[in-house]
Each structure stands twice: as C-alpha cells, then as structure tokens.
Coordinates of N, CA and C and ligand atoms in Angstrom, one line a residue:
X1 N -18.8 36.7 -62.1 CA -18.3 38.1 -60.9 C -19.9 38.3 -60.4
X2 N -20.1 38.4 -58.7 CA -21.3 39.0 -58.2 C -21.2 40.4 -58.5
X3 N -22.7 40.7 -58.1 CA -22.7 42.4 -58.4 C -22.6 43.0 -57.0
X4 N -22.3 44.0 -57.2 CA -21.9 45.4 -55.6 C -23.3 44.7 -55.1
X5 N -23.1 44.8 -53.9 CA -24.5 44.9 -53.1 C -24.7 46.6 -53.0
X6 N -26.3 46.3 -53.0 CA -26.9 47.9 -53.5 C -27.9 48.5 -52.1
X7 N -27.7 49.1 -51.0 CA -27.9 49.3 -49.9 C -28.5 50.7 -49.6
X8 N -30.0 50.5 -49.6 CA -30.5 52.0 -49.3 C -30.6 52.2 -47.9
X9 N -30.3 53.3 -47.1 CA -31.1 53.6 -46.4 C -32.0 54.9 -45.6
X10 N -32.8 54.4 -45.1 CA -34.3 55.1 -44.9 C -34.0 55.4 -43.6
X11 N -33.7 57.0 -43.1 CA -33.6 57.6 -42.2 C -35.2 58.0 -41.4
X12 N -36.0 58.1 -42.2 CA -37.3 58.1 -41.3 C -37.4 59.5 -41.0
X13 N -37.4 59.6 -39.3 CA -36.8 61.3 -38.5 C -36.3 60.8 -37.8
X14 N -35.5 59.7 -37.5 CA -34.7 59.3 -36.6 C -33.4 60.4 -37.0
X15 N -33.1 60.8 -38.0 CA -31.8 62.0 -38.3 C -32.4 63.1 -38.4
X16 N -32.9 64.1 -37.7 CA -33.6 65.2 -38.1 C -32.5 66.8 -38.2
X17 N -31.5 66.6 -37.6 CA -30.9 68.1 -37.7 C -30.2 68.2 -38.7
X18 N -29.7 69.3 -39.4 CA -28.9 69.3 -40.7 C -27.1 68.9 -39.5
X19 N -27.2 69.6 -38.5 CA -25.9 69.3 -37.9 C -25.5 67.4 -37.6
X20 N -26.6 67.0 -37.4 CA -26.6 65.4 -37.5 C -26.1 64.6 -38.7
X21 N -27.1 65.7 -39.6 CA -26.9 64.9 -40.7 C -25.7 64.9 -41.8
X22 N -25.0 66.4 -41.0 CA -23.3 66.5 -41.7 C -22.8 65.9 -40.8
X23 N -22.7 65.6 -39.7 CA -21.6 64.7 -38.8 C -21.9 63.4 -39.3
X24 N -22.8 62.6 -39.7 CA -23.1 61.3 -40.2 C -21.9 61.7 -41.8
X25 N -22.4 62.2 -42.6 CA -21.8 62.2 -43.5 C -20.6 62.4 -43.9
X26 N -19.6 63.1 -42.4 CA -18.4 63.5 -42.9 C -17.4 62.3 -42.0
X27 N -18.3 61.8 -41.3 CA -17.9 60.2 -40.5 C -18.1 58.6 -41.8
X28 N -18.7 59.3 -42.5 CA -19.0 57.9 -43.6 C -18.0 58.5 -44.6
X29 N -18.1 59.4 -45.1 CA -16.5 59.9 -45.8 C -15.2 59.6 -45.7
X30 N -15.2 59.5 -43.6 CA -14.1 59.0 -43.3 C -13.7 57.4 -43.6
X31 N -14.8 56.9 -43.3 CA -14.9 55.6 -43.4 C -15.0 55.0 -44.9
X32 N -14.5 56.0 -45.8 CA -14.5 55.4 -47.4 C -14.7 54.3 -47.8
X33 N -13.5 53.5 -47.1 CA -13.1 52.1 -47.3 C -13.8 51.1 -46.9
X34 N -15.3 51.2 -45.7 CA -16.2 50.7 -45.7 C -17.2 50.4 -46.8
X35 N -17.2 51.5 -47.5 CA -18.8 51.4 -48.3 C -18.0 51.2 -49.8
X36 N -16.9 50.9 -50.2 CA -16.2 50.7 -51.4 C -17.1 49.7 -52.3
X37 N -17.3 48.8 -51.1 CA -18.0 47.5 -51.9 C -19.1 47.2 -52.5
X38 N -19.8 48.4 -51.9 CA -21.6 48.3 -51.9 C -22.0 50.0 -52.4
X39 N -22.8 49.5 -53.2 CA -23.5 51.4 -53.7 C -24.7 51.4 -52.5
X40 N -24.3 52.7 -52.3 CA -25.3 53.3 -50.9 C -26.1 54.5 -51.8
X41 N -27.2 54.1 -51.4 CA -28.4 55.6 -50.9 C -28.8 55.6 -49.7
X42 N -29.0 57.3 -49.4 CA -29.4 57.1 -48.4 C -30.5 58.5 -48.2
X43 N -31.9 58.1 -47.5 CA -32.8 59.0 -47.6 C -33.2 59.4 -46.4
X44 N -32.8 61.2 -46.1 CA -33.1 61.4 -45.5 C -34.7 62.6 -45.3
X45 N -34.9 63.0 -44.5 CA -36.3 63.7 -44.2 C -35.9 65.0 -45.7
X46 N -36.9 65.1 -46.1 CA -36.8 66.7 -47.1 C -36.3 67.7 -46.4
X47 N -36.3 68.0 -45.3 CA -35.3 69.3 -44.6 C -34.0 68.9 -44.7
X48 N -33.5 67.9 -44.8 CA -32.4 67.6 -44.8 C -31.7 67.3 -46.4
X49 N -32.8 67.2 -47.1 CA -32.0 66.6 -48.9 C -31.1 67.6 -49.1
X50 N -30.8 69.0 -49.2 CA -30.0 70.0 -49.1 C -28.5 69.5 -48.6
X51 N -28.7 69.6 -47.6 CA -27.4 69.7 -47.0 C -26.6 68.3 -47.0
X52 N -27.2 67.0 -46.9 CA -26.9 65.9 -46.9 C -26.3 65.7 -48.6
X53 N -27.1 66.0 -49.4 CA -26.7 66.3 -50.8 C -25.2 66.5 -50.7
X54 N -25.5 68.2 -50.3 CA -23.8 68.8 -50.7 C -22.8 68.2 -49.9
X55 N -23.4 67.8 -48.5 CA -22.1 67.2 -47.7 C -21.3 65.8 -48.4
X56 N -22.3 65.4 -49.2 CA -21.8 64.0 -49.8 C -21.1 64.2 -51.5
X57 N -21.4 65.9 -51.7 CA -20.8 65.5 -53.1 C -19.9 65.5 -53.5
X58 N -19.5 64.7 -55.1 CA -18.4 64.0 -55.5 C -17.7 62.4 -54.5
X59 N -19.2 62.3 -53.9 CA -18.8 60.8 -53.1 C -19.8 60.0 -54.0
X60 N -19.4 58.9 -53.6 CA -20.2 57.9 -54.1 C -21.5 57.8 -54.0
X61 N -21.9 58.1 -52.5 CA -23.5 58.2 -51.8 C -24.3 59.3 -52.7
X62 N -25.2 58.6 -52.9 CA -26.3 59.0 -53.8 C -27.6 59.3 -52.7
X63 N -27.9 60.3 -52.6 CA -29.3 60.9 -51.9 C -31.0 60.9 -52.5
X64 N -31.7 60.5 -51.7 CA -33.0 61.1 -52.0 C -34.3 60.9 -51.3
X65 N -35.0 61.0 -52.0 CA -36.3 61.2 -50.9 C -37.2 59.8 -50.1
X66 N -37.9 60.3 -49.1 CA -38.4 58.9 -48.2 C -40.0 58.7 -49.3
X67 N -40.2 60.2 -49.9 CA -41.6 60.3 -50.5 C -41.4 61.3 -51.6
X68 N -42.6 61.5 -52.4 CA -42.7 62.1 -53.0 C -44.4 63.1 -53.3
X69 N -44.7 63.5 -53.6 CA -45.8 63.9 -53.6 C -47.1 63.3 -55.1
X70 N -48.0 62.9 -55.0 CA -48.8 63.0 -55.9 C -48.8 63.9 -57.2
X71 N -48.7 64.5 -56.4 CA -49.7 66.3 -57.3 C -48.3 67.3 -57.5
X72 N -48.6 66.9 -58.4 CA -47.7 68.5 -59.7 C -48.0 69.9 -59.9
X73 N -49.4 70.0 -59.4 CA -50.1 71.5 -59.2 C -49.6 72.3 -58.7
X74 N -50.1 73.6 -58.1 CA -49.4 74.3 -57.1 C -50.0 74.7 -55.8
X75 N -51.1 74.5 -56.1 CA -52.1 75.0 -54.7 C -52.1 73.3 -53.6
X76 N -50.9 73.3 -53.6 CA -50.9 71.9 -52.5 C -50.1 72.3 -51.2
X77 N -50.8 73.0 -50.3 CA -50.4 73.1 -49.0 C -49.7 71.8 -47.9
X78 N -48.5 72.3 -47.9 CA -47.4 71.5 -47.1 C -46.6 70.4 -47.5
X79 N -47.3 69.6 -49.4 CA -47.0 68.8 -50.5 C -45.3 69.0 -50.8
X80 N -44.5 68.4 -51.3 CA -43.5 68.1 -52.0 C -43.4 67.1 -53.0
X81 N -42.8 68.1 -54.2 CA -43.2 67.3 -55.8 C -41.8 66.7 -55.7
X82 N -41.5 65.5 -56.8 CA -40.8 65.0 -57.2 C -39.5 66.3 -57.7
X83 N -40.1 67.4 -58.4 CA -39.5 68.1 -59.4 C -38.9 69.1 -57.8
X84 N -39.5 69.4 -57.1 CA -38.9 69.9 -55.9 C -37.9 69.1 -55.1
X85 N -37.8 67.9 -54.8 CA -37.4 67.0 -54.3 C -35.5 67.0 -54.8
X86 N -35.7 67.0 -56.5 CA -34.7 66.8 -57.1 C -34.1 67.8 -57.2
X87 N -34.5 69.0 -57.1 CA -33.9 70.6 -57.0 C -33.3 70.4 -55.8
X88 N -33.3 69.8 -54.6 CA -32.8 70.2 -53.3 C -31.7 69.1 -53.0
X89 N -31.8 68.0 -54.6 CA -30.3 67.3 -54.7 C -30.7 65.7 -54.8
X90 N -31.9 65.6 -54.7 CA -32.6 64.1 -54.6 C -32.1 63.4 -56.1
X91 N -31.9 62.3 -55.5 CA -31.4 61.5 -57.0 C -32.3 60.7 -57.3
X92 N -33.1 59.8 -56.2 CA -34.0 58.9 -56.0 C -35.3 59.4 -54.8
X93 N -36.2 58.5 -55.7 CA -37.4 58.8 -54.4 C -38.2 57.6 -53.6
X94 N -38.7 56.9 -52.6 CA -39.2 55.6 -51.8 C -39.9 56.3 -52.3
X95 N -41.4 55.3 -52.9 CA -42.6 55.3 -52.9 C -43.2 54.5 -52.6
X96 N -44.2 54.4 -52.0 CA -45.0 53.0 -51.4 C -44.8 52.6 -50.0
X97 N -43.8 53.3 -49.2 CA -43.9 53.1 -48.2 C -44.6 52.4 -47.0
X98 N -44.8 51.6 -46.6 CA -45.7 51.2 -45.5 C -46.2 52.1 -44.8
X99 N -45.1 52.8 -44.3 CA -45.5 53.9 -43.5 C -46.3 55.2 -43.9
X100 N -46.0 55.0 -45.4 CA -47.2 56.2 -46.1 C -48.2 55.4 -46.6
X101 N -48.1 54.2 -46.8 CA -49.2 53.2 -47.1 C -50.3 53.3 -45.7
X102 N -49.8 53.2 -44.7 CA -50.8 53.2 -43.7 C -51.5 54.6 -42.9
X103 N -51.2 55.5 -43.8 CA -51.7 56.9 -43.5 C -52.6 57.3 -44.9
X104 N -52.8 56.0 -45.5 CA -54.5 55.8 -46.4 C -53.1 56.4 -47.7
X105 N -52.1 56.0 -48.1 CA -51.7 56.5 -49.9 C -52.1 55.3 -50.4
X106 N -53.3 55.3 -51.4 CA -53.5 53.4 -52.0 C -52.5 53.2 -53.0
X107 N -52.1 52.1 -53.9 CA -52.0 52.0 -54.6 C -51.9 52.8 -56.0
X108 N -53.6 53.7 -56.1 CA -52.9 54.3 -57.1 C -52.5 55.5 -56.7
X109 N -52.6 55.8 -55.2 CA -51.9 57.5 -54.8 C -50.4 57.0 -55.4
X110 N -49.3 56.4 -54.9 CA -48.3 55.2 -55.4 C -47.8 54.9 -56.8
X111 N -48.7 54.7 -57.6 CA -49.1 55.1 -58.7 C -48.4 55.8 -59.4
X112 N -49.3 57.3 -59.1 CA -48.8 58.7 -59.6 C -47.8 59.2 -59.0
X113 N -47.3 58.8 -58.0 CA -45.8 59.3 -57.2 C -44.9 58.7 -58.3
X114 N -45.0 57.0 -58.1 CA -44.2 56.8 -59.1 C -43.5 57.5 -60.5
X115 N -45.1 57.6 -61.5 CA -44.7 58.4 -62.5 C -44.4 59.9 -62.6
X116 N -44.7 60.9 -61.1 CA -44.1 61.7 -61.1 C -42.7 61.6 -61.2
X117 N -42.4 60.8 -60.2 CA -40.6 60.6 -59.6 C -40.1 60.9 -61.4
X118 N -40.9 59.5 -61.7 CA -39.7 59.1 -63.2 C -39.8 60.4 -63.9
X119 N -41.1 61.1 -64.4 CA -40.7 62.4 -65.1 C -39.8 63.4 -64.6
X120 N -40.2 63.4 -63.4 CA -38.7 64.3 -62.9 C -37.6 63.8 -63.1
X121 N -37.4 62.8 -63.6 CA -36.0 62.3 -64.0 C -35.3 61.7 -62.7
X122 N -36.2 61.1 -61.8 CA -35.5 60.7 -60.1 C -35.5 59.1 -60.7
X123 N -34.7 58.3 -59.8 CA -35.1 57.3 -60.0 C -36.0 56.9 -59.0
X124 N -36.8 55.3 -58.8 CA -37.4 55.0 -57.8 C -37.5 53.6 -57.0
X125 N -37.6 54.0 -55.6 CA -37.7 52.4 -54.8 C -38.6 52.6 -54.9
X126 N -39.4 51.5 -55.6 CA -41.4 51.2 -55.1 C -41.3 50.0 -53.9
X127 N -41.2 50.4 -53.4 CA -42.0 49.9 -51.5 C -43.1 48.7 -52.2
X128 N -43.3 47.5 -51.4 CA -44.5 46.5 -51.3 C -43.9 45.9 -50.5
X129 N -45.4 44.8 -49.8 CA -45.1 44.3 -49.0 C -46.6 44.1 -47.7
X130 N -46.5 42.6 -47.7 CA -48.0 42.5 -47.2 C -47.5 42.5 -45.3
X131 N -48.9 42.8 -45.1 CA -49.4 43.2 -43.5 C -48.9 42.3 -42.7
X132 N -49.9 40.9 -43.3 CA -49.5 39.6 -42.5 C -49.2 38.6 -43.2
X133 N -48.9 37.4 -42.9 CA -48.7 36.4 -43.8 C -50.2 35.4 -43.2
X134 N -50.6 34.6 -44.5 CA -51.7 33.7 -44.0 C -51.3 32.4 -44.8
X135 N -51.6 31.2 -44.2 CA -51.3 30.1 -44.5 C -51.5 30.2 -45.8
X136 N -53.2 30.2 -46.4 CA -53.5 29.8 -47.4 C -52.8 31.1 -49.0
X137 N -51.5 31.7 -48.3 CA -51.1 32.6 -49.4 C -51.5 33.6 -50.2
X138 N -53.2 34.0 -49.0 CA -53.4 34.9 -50.2 C -52.6 36.7 -49.7
X139 N -51.1 36.6 -49.0 CA -50.5 37.8 -49.0 C -50.1 38.1 -50.6
X140 N -49.9 36.5 -51.1 CA -49.3 36.5 -52.3 C -49.9 37.6 -53.5
X141 N -51.4 38.2 -53.2 CA -52.4 38.6 -54.0 C -51.8 40.0 -53.8
X142 N -51.7 40.4 -52.4 CA -51.3 41.6 -52.0 C -49.7 42.1 -52.9
X143 N -49.0 41.4 -53.0 CA -48.1 41.9 -53.6 C -48.6 41.8 -55.3
X144 N -49.0 41.1 -55.5 CA -49.1 40.8 -57.3 C -49.7 42.5 -57.2
X145 N -51.0 42.6 -56.6 CA -51.6 43.9 -56.8 C -50.9 45.6 -56.8
X146 N -50.0 45.2 -56.0 CA -49.1 46.5 -55.6 C -48.0 46.3 -56.8
X147 N -47.8 45.6 -57.3 CA -46.6 45.6 -58.6 C -48.2 46.1 -59.4
X148 N -48.7 45.1 -60.1 CA -49.5 45.3 -61.3 C -49.9 46.6 -61.0
X149 N -50.5 47.6 -60.0 CA -50.5 48.6 -60.6 C -49.6 49.9 -60.4
X150 N -48.5 49.2 -60.0 CA -47.8 50.6 -59.9 C -47.3 50.4 -61.1
X151 N -47.0 49.4 -61.9 CA -45.8 48.9 -63.2 C -46.8 48.7 -64.5
X152 N -48.1 48.6 -64.4 CA -48.8 47.9 -65.6 C -49.0 49.4 -66.7
X153 N -48.5 49.0 -67.7 CA -48.5 49.5 -69.2 C -47.7 50.8 -68.9
X154 N -46.7 50.6 -67.9 CA -46.0 52.0 -67.7 C -44.8 52.2 -68.7
X155 N -44.5 52.8 -69.8 CA -43.6 53.2 -70.7 C -42.3 52.6 -69.9
X156 N -42.0 52.3 -70.9 CA -40.1 51.6 -70.6 C -39.8 52.5 -69.8
X157 N -39.1 51.2 -68.7 CA -38.4 52.2 -67.7 C -37.2 52.3 -67.9
X158 N -35.9 53.2 -68.2 CA -34.5 53.1 -68.3 C -34.0 52.0 -67.3
X159 N -33.0 51.7 -67.4 CA -32.0 50.9 -66.4 C -32.0 51.9 -65.6
X160 N -32.0 51.1 -64.5 CA -31.4 52.0 -63.0 C -32.2 52.7 -62.7
X161 N -33.0 52.7 -63.2 CA -34.4 53.7 -63.0 C -35.4 53.4 -62.0
X162 N -35.4 51.7 -61.6 CA -36.4 51.3 -60.6 C -35.6 50.2 -59.9
X163 N -35.8 50.1 -58.9 CA -35.8 49.0 -58.0 C -36.9 48.6 -56.8
X164 N -37.2 47.6 -56.8 CA -38.1 47.0 -56.0 C -38.0 46.7 -54.3
X165 N -38.3 46.9 -53.5 CA -37.7 46.5 -51.7 C -39.1 46.2 -51.3
X166 N -38.9 44.7 -51.0 CA -39.7 43.9 -50.5 C -39.7 44.1 -49.2
X167 N -40.5 45.0 -48.6 CA -40.9 44.7 -46.7 C -41.9 44.4 -46.4
X168 N -41.6 43.1 -45.6 CA -43.1 42.2 -45.0 C -43.5 43.7 -43.4
X169 N -44.7 44.1 -43.7 CA -45.0 45.1 -42.7 C -44.3 44.6 -41.7
X170 N -44.6 43.4 -41.2 CA -45.1 42.6 -39.7 C -42.9 42.8 -39.2
X171 N -42.4 42.9 -40.1 CA -40.9 42.7 -39.9 C -39.8 44.2 -39.4
X172 N -40.8 45.2 -40.1 CA -40.3 46.9 -40.2 C -40.3 47.0 -38.6
X173 N -39.3 47.6 -38.1 CA -39.3 48.5 -36.8 C -38.7 47.5 -35.7
X174 N -38.4 45.9 -36.3 CA -38.4 45.0 -35.4 C -36.2 44.8 -35.3
X175 N -36.4 43.7 -34.3 CA -34.9 43.3 -34.4 C -34.2 42.3 -35.1
X176 N -33.0 41.9 -35.3 CA -33.2 40.9 -36.8 C -33.0 39.5 -35.9
X177 N -33.4 39.4 -34.9 CA -34.1 38.0 -35.1 C -35.9 38.0 -35.3
X178 N -36.4 39.1 -35.4 CA -37.6 39.3 -36.3 C -38.1 39.3 -37.7
X179 N -36.6 39.3 -38.2 CA -36.7 39.5 -39.7 C -37.4 38.1 -40.5
X180 N -37.4 38.2 -41.5 CA -37.8 37.4 -42.2 C -36.6 36.5 -42.4
X181 N -36.8 34.8 -42.9 CA -35.9 34.3 -42.6 C -35.3 34.2 -44.6
X182 N -33.9 33.8 -44.2 CA -33.2 34.1 -45.9 C -34.1 33.3 -46.4
X183 N -34.4 32.2 -46.3 CA -34.7 30.9 -47.0 C -36.5 31.3 -48.0
X184 N -36.8 32.1 -46.9 CA -38.4 32.6 -47.3 C -38.1 33.7 -48.2
X185 N -37.3 34.7 -47.8 CA -37.0 36.1 -48.5 C -36.5 34.8 -50.7
X186 N -36.4 34.0 -50.2 CA -35.7 33.7 -51.3 C -37.1 33.7 -52.5
X187 N -37.5 32.7 -51.7 CA -39.2 32.1 -52.7 C -39.3 33.6 -53.1
X188 N -39.7 34.7 -52.3 CA -40.6 35.8 -52.6 C -39.7 36.5 -53.7
X189 N -38.4 36.4 -53.5 CA -37.7 36.9 -54.7 C -37.6 37.1 -55.8
X190 N -38.2 35.4 -56.0 CA -38.4 34.7 -57.1 C -39.8 34.9 -57.8
X191 N -40.8 35.0 -56.6 CA -42.0 35.4 -57.1 C -42.3 36.6 -57.5
X192 N -41.5 37.5 -56.9 CA -41.5 39.1 -57.1 C -40.9 39.1 -58.7
X193 N -40.1 38.7 -59.0 CA -39.2 38.8 -60.4 C -40.0 37.9 -61.1
X194 N -40.8 37.0 -61.0 CA -41.8 36.1 -62.0 C -42.8 36.9 -62.8
X195 N -43.5 37.7 -61.3 CA -44.6 39.3 -62.1 C -44.0 39.9 -62.4
X196 N -42.9 41.0 -62.2 CA -41.9 41.8 -63.0 C -42.3 41.7 -64.3
X197 N -42.1 40.1 -64.9 CA -42.0 39.7 -66.3 C -43.3 40.0 -66.8
X198 N -44.3 39.7 -65.9 CA -45.5 39.9 -66.6 C -46.0 41.3 -66.4
X199 N -45.4 42.4 -66.2 CA -45.8 43.9 -66.1 C -44.6 44.7 -67.3
X200 N -43.6 43.9 -67.9 CA -42.7 44.7 -68.0 C -42.1 43.7 -69.2
X201 N -41.3 44.4 -70.2 CA -40.2 43.6 -70.8 C -39.6 42.5 -69.8
X202 N -39.7 41.2 -70.2 CA -38.7 40.5 -70.0 C -37.0 41.0 -69.2
X203 N -36.6 41.3 -70.6 CA -34.9 41.8 -70.4 C -35.4 42.6 -69.1
X204 N -36.0 44.0 -69.1 CA -36.1 44.8 -68.2 C -36.1 44.9 -67.3
X205 N -37.6 43.8 -67.2 CA -37.9 43.2 -65.8 C -36.5 42.8 -65.0
X206 N -36.1 41.6 -65.4 CA -35.0 40.8 -65.0 C -33.8 41.3 -64.4
X207 N -33.7 42.8 -65.0 CA -32.5 43.7 -64.6 C -33.1 44.7 -63.4
X208 N -34.1 44.5 -62.9 CA -34.4 45.4 -61.8 C -34.3 45.1 -60.3
X209 N -33.2 45.5 -59.9 CA -32.4 45.0 -58.2 C -34.0 44.7 -57.4
X210 N -33.8 43.7 -56.9 CA -35.2 43.6 -55.8 C -34.3 43.7 -54.4
X211 N -34.4 44.4 -53.6 CA -34.2 45.0 -52.2 C -34.8 43.9 -51.2
X212 N -34.8 43.8 -49.7 CA -35.3 43.4 -48.8 C -35.1 44.2 -47.8
X213 N -36.1 45.0 -47.2 CA -36.4 45.7 -46.0 C -37.6 44.8 -45.3
X214 N -36.8 45.2 -43.6 CA -37.6 45.0 -42.6 C -36.2 44.4 -41.1
X215 N -36.1 45.0 -40.5 CA -35.1 44.7 -39.4 C -34.0 44.0 -39.6
X216 N -33.3 44.9 -41.0 CA -32.1 44.3 -41.3 C -31.1 45.4 -40.4
X217 N -30.5 44.4 -39.6 CA -29.0 44.8 -39.2 C -27.7 44.3 -39.0
X218 N -26.7 44.7 -38.5 CA -25.8 43.7 -39.3 C -25.6 42.3 -38.8
X219 N -26.3 41.9 -37.9 CA -25.9 40.5 -37.8 C -26.8 39.8 -39.3
X220 N -27.8 39.9 -39.3 CA -28.6 39.4 -40.4 C -28.3 39.9 -42.2
X221 N -27.6 40.9 -41.9 CA -27.4 41.7 -43.4 C -26.7 40.3 -44.6
X222 N -25.9 40.0 -44.4 CA -25.3 39.2 -44.7 C -25.9 37.6 -45.5
X223 N -26.6 37.4 -44.3 CA -27.8 36.2 -45.0 C -28.6 36.2 -45.8
X224 N -29.2 37.6 -45.7 CA -30.7 38.0 -46.2 C -30.0 38.3 -47.5
X225 N -29.0 38.7 -48.1 CA -28.7 39.1 -49.1 C -28.4 38.1 -49.9
X226 N -27.3 37.4 -49.7 CA -27.0 36.1 -50.0 C -27.7 35.3 -50.0
X227 N -28.1 34.7 -49.1 CA -29.1 33.0 -49.2 C -30.5 33.9 -49.7
X228 N -30.8 34.8 -49.5 CA -32.1 35.6 -49.8 C -32.5 36.1 -51.2
X229 N -31.0 36.1 -52.1 CA -31.2 36.3 -53.5 C -31.8 37.3 -53.5
X230 N -31.4 38.4 -53.1 CA -32.1 39.7 -53.5 C -30.7 40.5 -53.9
X231 N -30.7 41.7 -54.7 CA -29.7 42.3 -54.7 C -29.4 43.4 -53.9
X232 N -30.0 43.7 -52.4 CA -30.1 44.8 -51.8 C -30.6 44.7 -50.9
X233 N -30.4 45.8 -49.9 CA -31.3 45.7 -48.5 C -32.0 47.5 -48.4
X234 N -33.4 47.3 -48.1 CA -33.6 49.0 -47.5 C -33.0 48.7 -45.7
X235 N -32.9 50.0 -45.5 CA -32.3 49.8 -44.0 C -32.8 50.5 -43.0
X236 N -33.6 50.7 -42.1 CA -34.8 51.9 -41.3 C -33.6 52.4 -40.4
X237 N -34.1 51.6 -39.3 CA -33.4 52.2 -37.7 C -31.9 51.8 -38.2
X238 N -31.2 50.8 -38.4 CA -30.2 50.4 -38.3 C -29.0 51.4 -39.3
X239 N -29.8 52.3 -40.3 CA -28.8 52.9 -41.0 C -28.8 54.8 -40.1
X240 N -29.5 55.1 -39.2 CA -29.5 56.2 -38.6 C -28.1 56.4 -37.7
X241 N -27.4 55.3 -37.7 CA -26.3 55.1 -36.7 C -25.4 55.1 -37.5
X242 N -23.9 56.0 -37.3 CA -23.2 55.6 -38.3 C -22.7 54.5 -38.3
X243 N -22.4 53.8 -36.6 CA -21.9 52.7 -36.3 C -22.7 51.7 -37.0
X244 N -24.1 51.4 -37.0 CA -24.9 50.1 -37.4 C -24.6 50.0 -38.3
X245 N -24.5 51.7 -39.4 CA -24.3 51.1 -40.8 C -23.2 50.7 -41.3
X246 N -22.5 51.2 -41.0 CA -21.2 50.9 -41.3 C -21.0 49.3 -41.2
X247 N -21.2 48.5 -40.3 CA -21.1 47.3 -39.9 C -22.0 46.5 -41.2
X248 N -23.0 46.8 -41.2 CA -23.4 46.1 -42.4 C -22.9 46.3 -43.5
X249 N -22.4 47.6 -43.8 CA -21.8 48.1 -45.6 C -20.7 46.6 -44.9
X250 N -20.4 46.8 -44.2 CA -18.5 45.8 -44.4 C -19.1 44.5 -44.2
X251 N -20.1 44.1 -43.2 CA -20.7 42.3 -43.3 C -21.5 42.4 -45.3
X252 N -21.8 43.0 -45.8 CA -22.4 42.7 -47.4 C -21.0 42.8 -47.9
X253 N -20.4 43.5 -47.8 CA -19.1 43.7 -48.7 C -18.1 42.9 -48.8
X254 N -17.9 41.9 -47.7 CA -17.0 41.0 -47.6 C -16.8 40.1 -48.5
X255 N -15.6 39.9 -49.1 CA -15.7 38.5 -50.0 C -16.3 37.5 -49.5
Ligands
PGA301 P1 -36.1 48.6 -40.4 O1 -37.6 49.5 -41.2 O2 -35.2 48.7 -40.9 O3 -36.7 49.4 -39.0 O4 -37.0 47.4 -40.2 C1 -37.1 49.1 -42.8 C2 -38.3 50.2 -43.4 O5 -39.0 50.7 -43.2 O6 -37.5 50.9 -44.9

C-alpha cells in the first residue's frame, strides 16, 4: 500500500488577512472530498494562526508556523517563540526556510529553532537546499552540513515529529517548468535518506518523510511525488489560492 501524500502549504505573506484565511478554510472544508486522500498542513503568517486553526477545528487539516524564534527568554521584541505559536494553534513549525536563511539565519540558529520547537511539542518541517548546483557536486556538502548541524546528537525524535523538506533555492518561486526534474529529485531523496541515517538511528531515519519544494504546481506535483520518490511536497505560491491548491491535492491523491 502506498502512503498518503503529505502536502504542506507555505502561505508566506500571500494570504494576509483573517477574512481571506477564513474564506480559504471554508472553501477547503467544502471541498473535503478533494483532500481526503492526502495529509494536509498549512503554514499561515503568525497573525493568522489562531483564526486558521479555529477555522479548521475538528477537520483533518493541521495548521503551523512558518518559523519560530531561536530564543525562549522574554526580552525579545518582535519575536514569536515556539510555545507562543503553539498556544495560537500551531501543531508544527517550518524551520530553516531559505527565505529565513537569506535574512541571516545560520545553521546554528536553525538548530536552536528546531530544538525549541521540539521542546514545545511541535512537529518540525526542516528545510534544506542549495542555492546553486555545480558540476563538481559541491552542493551536496551544503545539504550534508545543513542536515548534520540540525540533527547531530539530537535526542531521539518521536515518530511523526520531523519531516525534511528539500527545496533547491534556485527553483523557489518559479513556475512548474523551472522545478527540479523528478529524476534528479530521486537521487537527492536517496542522498538525504542516507545522510539522515548517519545522524539518527537507522530505523527512525528511514521513517522521516522527505518533501520536495520549489515551483510545485498542479502540472508537476504528481510526477515529482511519484517519480521523485518523496513522501510529500512543500508548496508555496500555489498553496495560496484555493483553486490551485485543490488542483495539486487532486493530482497527488489520484490512484
Ligand atoms: P514556491 O515556494 O512553491 O512558490 O516555489 C516553495 C517554498 O518556498 O516553500
């Protein structure tokens, strides 16, 4: 039996108002047949966490944060801790997204965020990905470094608490034609699984879902998922419109 596809929507700042978020949620609830075949998580901006988790209450859709603070002490103007996100309704947090790394979040910051999120009881979607590909394969060491600094010597993570989202930065925000080729993704998926086994107990490592993100749209979602040999997808721009998100869910859930 193949596992249910795991689809995470990262709204970034595409959806910004409570009204839009509620409309999206009620539209999705009406289309519940569409997402029955997939596990769906959505990451709205912090300001919409409470409204969106309320709007999806007692549905299968889970809501989480796009990032969390690396800090847990109180004197941090403007920061939102994992505990705070949790109390607003988050059950997971994305950490290490390339748009956060581009603002200066280093591997050490990502590690601190991951530990805080796990300690708060959130599941973590750890984003990794190279900014460019070189023929000599140096990009592989970017992936190895991001994974090892995030996971090395971490206490055993409970099943279901960690997913790794591979997002090549050069594909993010582009249209489907510029996404990664499924055959290249398959190789990367094998590489990530192997690297995970070097930093976690093998049985636990093999259970960590690998997601792909970067220019996922309805046209390429199914091929990336099936031929790319990943458990799911992290969808940015195409998750922010109900129609395009529903098309993706339909495409990946087809038998
Ligand atoms: P995209 O974004 O689907 O718009 O490329 C993916 C992401 O940044 O998570």
